[in-house]
């Protein structure tokens, strides 16, 4: 897989060309390698919970989600059409195999065959969780073949069928197709927000939980109708979904655009008074030309004011101001002057 590197889909991708063929192979595989008939014979589809778990985990599952989200292109309508075409093949074939399940029950020792059915589910779970582990495990078809040989008992053979098996098998296949349809419809929202590898590992754990009641049946352990596998899958979906992943990506792109282009209205953001580079050169020129206080030793402007006597004395080196030659002071009181002076 170009995105998820899902081990099951990666192995099939090397043999199948387009994404639609890859999805068809992933969803038809349980019918071809005998996993679905084994589960029907083992009685996994005997309850509504088992029907839903089989449909989501066997026909749907992480491989189906990985192919739709990572490999399928095109519009939503095109993906939905592809899923419906695949479902038109899967559902009738599942109904036929479920109808033949009672005949297989008469040929097999169910107590032995159920153990092999549980081993098949565990093998699929291990292959889904890790491709390295899956290389050392036999294929599900080989395990089912060994189970058929070990549990073969033709003494009570009788050709019969059951409507209950047909209805449950058809419902399980329909649930799997419905799961694929929901992924295709929500694919524009789920892409980038779902961690496929995390969902794959959680689906493997859910498959292992589904197999435990079958394997531990002789010990009377975990024999419950509670949807434990569905609960594990729900928690896995919750942990694999990140609603903020797409929003964060958009926020990063918007931030780059605003940094490059600036505000739409052309106004500067924030207060430009704190930025020294944003000041106008004309303002600096005006400030430089403004008059400042004159220095202390500069001559006064305009008419010279009257100098104080003490200042004049200091300027003359401490000598007093010289008086007129006649020694008279014009400012002294003199009776000979006019009375108004």
CSV table of C-alpha atoms in Angstrom, one decimal:
chain,number,residue,atom,x,y,z
A,1,UNK,CA,0.0,0.0,0.0
A,2,UNK,CA,1.3,3.4,-0.8
A,3,UNK,CA,-0.1,4.8,2.5
A,4,UNK,CA,-0.9,2.2,5.0
A,5,UNK,CA,1.4,-0.7,4.0
A,6,UNK,CA,-1.3,-3.0,5.1
A,7,UNK,CA,0.2,-6.6,4.9
A,8,UNK,CA,-2.9,-8.3,3.5
A,9,UNK,CA,-3.6,-5.6,0.9
A,10,UNK,CA,0.1,-5.3,0.1
A,11,UNK,CA,0.3,-9.0,-0.7
A,12,UNK,CA,-2.8,-8.8,-2.9
A,13,UNK,CA,-1.7,-5.6,-4.6
A,14,UNK,CA,1.3,-7.4,-6.1
A,15,UNK,CA,-1.1,-9.7,-7.9
A,16,UNK,CA,-4.0,-7.4,-8.7
A,17,UNK,CA,-3.9,-4.3,-10.9
A,18,UNK,CA,-6.4,-1.6,-10.2
A,19,UNK,CA,-7.8,-0.4,-6.8
A,20,UNK,CA,-11.3,-1.8,-7.6
A,21,UNK,CA,-9.9,-5.2,-8.4
A,22,UNK,CA,-7.9,-5.0,-5.2
A,23,UNK,CA,-11.0,-4.2,-3.1
A,24,UNK,CA,-12.9,-7.0,-4.8
A,25,UNK,CA,-10.1,-9.5,-4.0
A,26,UNK,CA,-10.0,-8.4,-0.3
A,27,UNK,CA,-13.8,-8.7,0.2
A,28,UNK,CA,-14.1,-12.0,-1.8
A,29,UNK,CA,-11.2,-13.6,-0.1
A,30,UNK,CA,-13.2,-15.0,2.9
A,31,UNK,CA,-15.5,-16.8,0.5
A,32,UNK,CA,-12.7,-18.3,-1.5
A,33,UNK,CA,-10.3,-19.5,1.1
A,34,UNK,CA,-13.1,-21.1,3.2
A,35,UNK,CA,-13.0,-18.7,6.2
A,36,UNK,CA,-16.7,-17.7,5.9
A,37,UNK,CA,-18.0,-21.3,5.5
A,38,UNK,CA,-15.9,-22.3,8.5
A,39,UNK,CA,-17.4,-19.6,10.6
A,40,UNK,CA,-20.9,-20.6,9.5
A,41,UNK,CA,-20.3,-24.3,10.4
A,42,UNK,CA,-18.7,-23.3,13.7
A,43,UNK,CA,-21.9,-21.5,14.7
A,44,UNK,CA,-20.4,-18.0,14.9
A,45,UNK,CA,-23.4,-16.6,13.0
A,46,UNK,CA,-25.9,-18.1,15.4
A,47,UNK,CA,-26.7,-14.7,16.9
A,48,UNK,CA,-27.2,-11.1,15.7
A,49,UNK,CA,-24.0,-10.1,17.4
A,50,UNK,CA,-22.1,-12.8,15.6
A,51,UNK,CA,-23.6,-11.7,12.3
A,52,UNK,CA,-22.5,-8.1,12.8
A,53,UNK,CA,-19.0,-9.0,14.0
A,54,UNK,CA,-18.5,-11.4,11.1
A,55,UNK,CA,-19.7,-8.8,8.5
A,56,UNK,CA,-17.5,-6.0,9.8
A,57,UNK,CA,-14.3,-7.9,10.7
A,58,UNK,CA,-14.3,-10.6,8.0
A,59,UNK,CA,-15.9,-9.0,4.9
A,60,UNK,CA,-15.0,-5.4,6.0
A,61,UNK,CA,-12.2,-4.9,8.4
A,62,UNK,CA,-9.0,-2.9,8.2
A,63,UNK,CA,-7.9,-4.2,4.8
A,64,UNK,CA,-11.1,-3.0,3.2
A,65,UNK,CA,-10.8,0.4,4.9
A,66,UNK,CA,-7.1,0.7,3.9
A,67,UNK,CA,-7.9,0.0,0.2
A,68,UNK,CA,-10.7,2.5,0.0
A,69,UNK,CA,-8.9,5.3,1.9
A,70,UNK,CA,-5.4,4.8,0.5
A,71,UNK,CA,-5.8,3.4,-3.0
A,72,UNK,CA,-9.2,4.2,-4.5
A,73,UNK,CA,-9.4,7.5,-6.4
A,74,UNK,CA,-12.2,9.2,-8.2
A,75,UNK,CA,-15.4,10.8,-6.9
A,76,UNK,CA,-17.6,9.5,-4.1
A,77,UNK,CA,-20.2,8.3,-6.6
A,78,UNK,CA,-17.6,6.2,-8.5
A,79,UNK,CA,-16.3,4.6,-5.3
A,80,UNK,CA,-19.9,3.8,-4.2
A,81,UNK,CA,-20.6,2.3,-7.6
A,82,UNK,CA,-17.6,0.0,-7.3
A,83,UNK,CA,-18.5,-1.1,-3.8
A,84,UNK,CA,-22.1,-1.9,-5.0
A,85,UNK,CA,-20.9,-3.9,-7.9
A,86,UNK,CA,-18.6,-5.9,-5.6
A,87,UNK,CA,-21.5,-6.4,-3.2
A,88,UNK,CA,-23.7,-7.7,-6.0
A,89,UNK,CA,-21.3,-10.7,-6.3
A,90,UNK,CA,-20.4,-11.2,-2.6
A,91,UNK,CA,-23.9,-11.4,-1.2
A,92,UNK,CA,-25.3,-14.1,-3.5
A,93,UNK,CA,-22.1,-16.2,-3.1
A,94,UNK,CA,-22.3,-15.9,0.7
A,95,UNK,CA,-25.9,-17.0,0.6
A,96,UNK,CA,-25.0,-20.1,-1.4
A,97,UNK,CA,-22.2,-21.1,0.9
A,98,UNK,CA,-24.4,-20.5,3.9
A,99,UNK,CA,-27.0,-22.8,2.4
A,100,UNK,CA,-24.5,-25.6,2.1
A,101,UNK,CA,-23.3,-25.2,5.7
A,102,UNK,CA,-25.7,-27.9,7.1
A,103,UNK,CA,-24.5,-30.4,4.6
A,104,UNK,CA,-20.9,-29.8,5.7
A,105,UNK,CA,-22.0,-30.2,9.3
A,106,UNK,CA,-23.1,-33.7,8.5
A,107,UNK,CA,-19.7,-34.5,7.1
A,108,UNK,CA,-17.6,-33.1,9.9
A,109,UNK,CA,-17.0,-33.5,13.5
A,110,UNK,CA,-17.9,-30.0,14.7
A,111,UNK,CA,-16.1,-30.3,18.0
A,112,UNK,CA,-12.8,-30.7,16.1
A,113,UNK,CA,-13.5,-28.4,13.2
A,114,UNK,CA,-14.5,-25.5,15.5
A,115,UNK,CA,-10.9,-25.5,16.9
A,116,UNK,CA,-9.5,-25.1,13.4
A,117,UNK,CA,-12.0,-22.3,12.7
A,118,UNK,CA,-10.7,-20.5,15.7
A,119,UNK,CA,-7.1,-21.0,14.6
A,120,UNK,CA,-8.0,-19.6,11.2
A,121,UNK,CA,-9.3,-16.4,12.8
A,122,UNK,CA,-6.1,-16.1,15.0
A,123,UNK,CA,-4.0,-16.6,11.9
A,124,UNK,CA,-5.8,-13.8,10.0
A,125,UNK,CA,-5.4,-11.6,13.1
A,126,UNK,CA,-1.6,-12.3,13.2
A,127,UNK,CA,-1.2,-11.6,9.5
A,128,UNK,CA,-3.2,-8.4,9.8
A,129,UNK,CA,-1.1,-7.1,12.8
A,130,UNK,CA,2.3,-8.0,11.4
A,131,UNK,CA,3.5,-9.0,7.9
A,132,UNK,CA,6.7,-10.4,9.4
A,133,UNK,CA,4.8,-12.8,11.6
A,134,UNK,CA,2.5,-13.7,8.8
A,135,UNK,CA,5.4,-15.0,6.7
A,136,UNK,CA,5.9,-17.8,9.2
A,137,UNK,CA,2.3,-18.8,9.5
A,138,UNK,CA,0.4,-21.0,7.1
A,139,UNK,CA,-2.3,-19.6,4.9
A,140,UNK,CA,-6.0,-19.8,6.2
A,141,UNK,CA,-6.8,-22.2,3.3
A,142,UNK,CA,-4.2,-24.6,4.5
A,143,UNK,CA,-5.5,-24.6,8.1
A,144,UNK,CA,-9.1,-25.1,6.9
A,145,UNK,CA,-8.0,-28.0,4.7
A,146,UNK,CA,-6.2,-29.6,7.6
A,147,UNK,CA,-9.4,-29.1,9.7
A,148,UNK,CA,-11.5,-30.8,7.0
A,149,UNK,CA,-9.2,-33.8,7.0
A,150,UNK,CA,-9.0,-34.0,10.8
A,151,UNK,CA,-12.7,-33.7,11.3
A,152,UNK,CA,-14.1,-35.6,8.3
A,153,UNK,CA,-16.8,-38.0,9.4
A,154,UNK,CA,-19.1,-39.2,6.5
A,155,UNK,CA,-21.1,-41.6,8.7
A,156,UNK,CA,-24.0,-39.2,9.2
A,157,UNK,CA,-24.1,-37.6,5.8
A,158,UNK,CA,-27.4,-36.2,4.7
A,159,UNK,CA,-28.3,-33.6,2.1
A,160,UNK,CA,-30.1,-30.8,3.8
A,161,UNK,CA,-30.2,-27.1,4.1
A,162,UNK,CA,-31.5,-24.4,6.5
A,163,UNK,CA,-33.1,-21.1,6.0
A,164,UNK,CA,-31.6,-19.7,9.1
A,165,UNK,CA,-28.1,-20.2,7.8
A,166,UNK,CA,-29.0,-18.6,4.5
A,167,UNK,CA,-30.5,-15.5,6.2
A,168,UNK,CA,-27.6,-15.1,8.6
A,169,UNK,CA,-25.0,-15.6,6.0
A,170,UNK,CA,-26.6,-13.1,3.6
A,171,UNK,CA,-27.0,-10.6,6.5
A,172,UNK,CA,-23.3,-10.9,7.4
A,173,UNK,CA,-22.2,-10.3,3.8
A,174,UNK,CA,-24.6,-7.3,3.6
A,175,UNK,CA,-23.1,-5.9,6.8
A,176,UNK,CA,-19.6,-6.1,5.2
A,177,UNK,CA,-20.8,-4.4,2.1
A,178,UNK,CA,-22.5,-1.7,4.2
A,179,UNK,CA,-19.3,-1.1,6.1
A,180,UNK,CA,-17.4,-0.6,2.8
A,181,UNK,CA,-20.1,1.8,1.6
A,182,UNK,CA,-19.9,3.9,4.8
A,183,UNK,CA,-16.1,4.1,4.3
A,184,UNK,CA,-16.6,5.2,0.7
A,185,UNK,CA,-19.2,7.8,1.5
A,186,UNK,CA,-17.1,9.3,4.3
A,187,UNK,CA,-13.8,9.0,2.5
A,188,UNK,CA,-13.4,12.7,1.8
A,189,UNK,CA,-13.7,13.4,5.6
A,190,UNK,CA,-11.8,10.3,6.8
A,191,UNK,CA,-8.7,10.7,4.6
A,192,UNK,CA,-6.0,12.3,6.7
A,193,UNK,CA,-8.0,11.9,9.9
A,194,UNK,CA,-7.8,8.1,10.3
A,195,UNK,CA,-4.6,6.4,11.2
A,196,UNK,CA,-4.9,3.3,9.1
A,197,UNK,CA,-2.1,1.5,10.7
A,198,UNK,CA,-3.5,2.0,14.2
A,199,UNK,CA,-6.9,0.9,13.0
A,200,UNK,CA,-5.3,-2.2,11.4
A,201,UNK,CA,-3.7,-3.2,14.7
A,202,UNK,CA,-7.0,-2.7,16.6
A,203,UNK,CA,-8.9,-4.8,14.1
A,204,UNK,CA,-6.3,-7.6,14.6
A,205,UNK,CA,-7.0,-7.4,18.3
A,206,UNK,CA,-10.8,-7.5,17.7
A,207,UNK,CA,-10.3,-10.6,15.5
A,208,UNK,CA,-8.4,-12.3,18.2
A,209,UNK,CA,-11.2,-11.5,20.7
A,210,UNK,CA,-13.6,-13.0,18.2
A,211,UNK,CA,-11.6,-16.3,18.1
A,212,UNK,CA,-11.2,-16.7,21.8
A,213,UNK,CA,-14.8,-18.0,22.5
A,214,UNK,CA,-14.4,-20.6,19.8
A,215,UNK,CA,-11.0,-21.8,21.1
A,216,UNK,CA,-11.9,-21.7,24.7
A,217,UNK,CA,-15.3,-23.5,24.2
A,218,UNK,CA,-14.2,-26.8,25.7
A,219,UNK,CA,-13.0,-25.0,28.8
A,220,UNK,CA,-16.3,-23.0,29.2
A,221,UNK,CA,-14.5,-19.7,29.1
A,222,UNK,CA,-15.6,-16.4,27.5
A,223,UNK,CA,-18.9,-18.0,26.5
A,224,UNK,CA,-21.0,-14.9,26.3
A,225,UNK,CA,-23.2,-13.2,23.8
A,226,UNK,CA,-21.8,-9.7,24.7
A,227,UNK,CA,-20.3,-8.0,21.7
A,228,UNK,CA,-16.8,-7.9,23.1
A,229,UNK,CA,-15.1,-7.8,19.6
A,230,UNK,CA,-17.4,-4.9,18.5
A,231,UNK,CA,-16.4,-3.0,21.7
A,232,UNK,CA,-12.7,-3.5,20.9
A,233,UNK,CA,-13.3,-2.3,17.4
A,234,UNK,CA,-15.2,0.8,18.6
A,235,UNK,CA,-12.4,1.7,21.0
A,236,UNK,CA,-9.9,1.2,18.1
A,237,UNK,CA,-11.9,3.5,15.8
A,238,UNK,CA,-12.0,6.1,18.6
A,239,UNK,CA,-8.2,6.0,19.0
A,240,UNK,CA,-7.5,5.9,15.3
A,241,UNK,CA,-9.6,8.9,14.4
A,242,UNK,CA,-8.1,12.4,14.8
A,243,UNK,CA,-10.7,15.1,14.0
A,244,UNK,CA,-8.2,17.9,14.2
A,245,UNK,CA,-5.7,16.5,11.7
A,246,UNK,CA,-7.4,18.0,8.6
A,247,UNK,CA,-8.1,21.3,10.4
A,248,UNK,CA,-4.4,21.6,11.5
A,249,UNK,CA,-3.3,21.1,7.9
A,250,UNK,CA,-5.6,23.8,6.7
A,251,UNK,CA,-4.4,26.2,9.4
A,252,UNK,CA,-0.8,25.7,8.4
A,253,UNK,CA,-1.5,26.4,4.8
A,254,UNK,CA,-3.5,29.6,5.8
A,255,UNK,CA,-0.7,30.8,8.0
A,256,UNK,CA,1.8,30.6,5.1
A,257,UNK,CA,-0.5,32.5,2.8
A,258,UNK,CA,-1.0,35.3,5.3
A,259,UNK,CA,2.8,35.6,6.0
A,260,UNK,CA,3.6,35.9,2.2
A,261,UNK,CA,0.7,38.1,1.0
A,262,UNK,CA,-0.1,40.2,4.1
A,263,UNK,CA,-3.6,41.2,5.2
A,264,UNK,CA,-6.2,41.5,2.5
A,265,UNK,CA,-7.1,45.1,3.3
A,266,UNK,CA,-3.4,46.2,3.1
A,267,UNK,CA,-3.3,47.4,6.7
A,268,UNK,CA,-0.5,46.4,9.0
A,269,UNK,CA,-1.2,44.0,11.8
A,270,UNK,CA,-0.5,45.1,15.3
A,271,UNK,CA,1.0,48.4,16.5
A,272,UNK,CA,3.6,49.8,14.1
A,273,UNK,CA,4.9,52.3,16.6
A,274,UNK,CA,7.0,49.6,18.3
A,275,UNK,CA,8.8,48.7,15.1
A,276,UNK,CA,11.8,51.0,14.4
A,277,UNK,CA,11.8,50.1,10.7
A,278,UNK,CA,8.2,51.2,10.2
A,279,UNK,CA,8.9,54.9,11.0
A,280,UNK,CA,8.7,57.4,8.1
A,281,UNK,CA,12.0,59.0,7.0
A,282,UNK,CA,10.1,62.3,6.6
A,283,UNK,CA,9.2,62.3,10.3
A,284,UNK,CA,12.9,61.8,11.2
A,285,UNK,CA,13.8,64.8,9.0
A,286,UNK,CA,11.2,67.0,10.7
A,287,UNK,CA,12.5,66.0,14.1
A,288,UNK,CA,16.1,66.7,13.1
A,289,UNK,CA,15.2,70.2,11.8
A,290,UNK,CA,13.3,71.2,14.9
A,291,UNK,CA,15.1,74.0,16.9
A,292,UNK,CA,16.7,73.0,20.2
A,293,UNK,CA,17.6,75.1,23.2
A,294,UNK,CA,20.5,77.5,22.6
A,295,UNK,CA,23.8,76.8,24.3
A,296,UNK,CA,24.7,78.7,27.4
A,297,UNK,CA,27.6,80.6,25.8
A,298,UNK,CA,25.6,81.7,22.7
A,299,UNK,CA,24.8,85.4,22.4
A,300,UNK,CA,21.2,86.3,23.2
A,301,UNK,CA,18.9,87.0,20.3
A,302,UNK,CA,17.2,90.3,19.9
A,303,UNK,CA,18.1,93.4,21.9
A,304,UNK,CA,20.6,93.0,24.7
A,305,UNK,CA,19.0,92.9,28.1
A,306,UNK,CA,20.2,94.9,30.9
A,307,UNK,CA,23.1,93.2,32.6
A,308,UNK,CA,23.0,92.8,36.3
A,309,UNK,CA,25.6,94.6,38.3
A,310,UNK,CA,27.0,91.5,39.8
A,311,UNK,CA,27.5,89.9,36.4
A,312,UNK,CA,29.2,93.0,35.1
A,313,UNK,CA,31.5,93.0,38.1
A,314,UNK,CA,32.6,89.4,37.4
A,315,UNK,CA,33.1,90.1,33.7
A,316,UNK,CA,35.5,93.0,34.5
A,317,UNK,CA,37.7,90.9,36.7
A,318,UNK,CA,36.1,92.0,40.0
A,319,UNK,CA,36.5,95.8,39.4
A,320,UNK,CA,33.4,98.0,39.8
A,321,UNK,CA,31.8,99.8,36.9
A,322,UNK,CA,33.5,103.0,36.1
A,323,UNK,CA,31.5,106.2,36.7
A,324,UNK,CA,31.3,109.3,34.5
A,325,UNK,CA,34.3,111.6,34.4
A,326,UNK,CA,32.5,114.3,36.5
A,327,UNK,CA,31.7,111.7,39.2
A,328,UNK,CA,28.1,112.5,39.1
A,329,UNK,CA,25.4,109.8,39.1
A,330,UNK,CA,22.5,110.7,36.9
A,331,UNK,CA,20.2,108.5,39.0
A,332,UNK,CA,21.0,110.3,42.3
A,333,UNK,CA,18.4,112.6,43.8
A,334,UNK,CA,19.2,116.2,42.8
A,335,UNK,CA,17.1,119.1,43.8
A,336,UNK,CA,18.3,121.1,40.8
A,337,UNK,CA,16.6,118.7,38.4
A,338,UNK,CA,13.0,119.0,37.4
A,339,UNK,CA,10.6,117.9,40.1
A,340,UNK,CA,9.2,115.3,37.9
A,341,UNK,CA,12.6,113.5,37.7
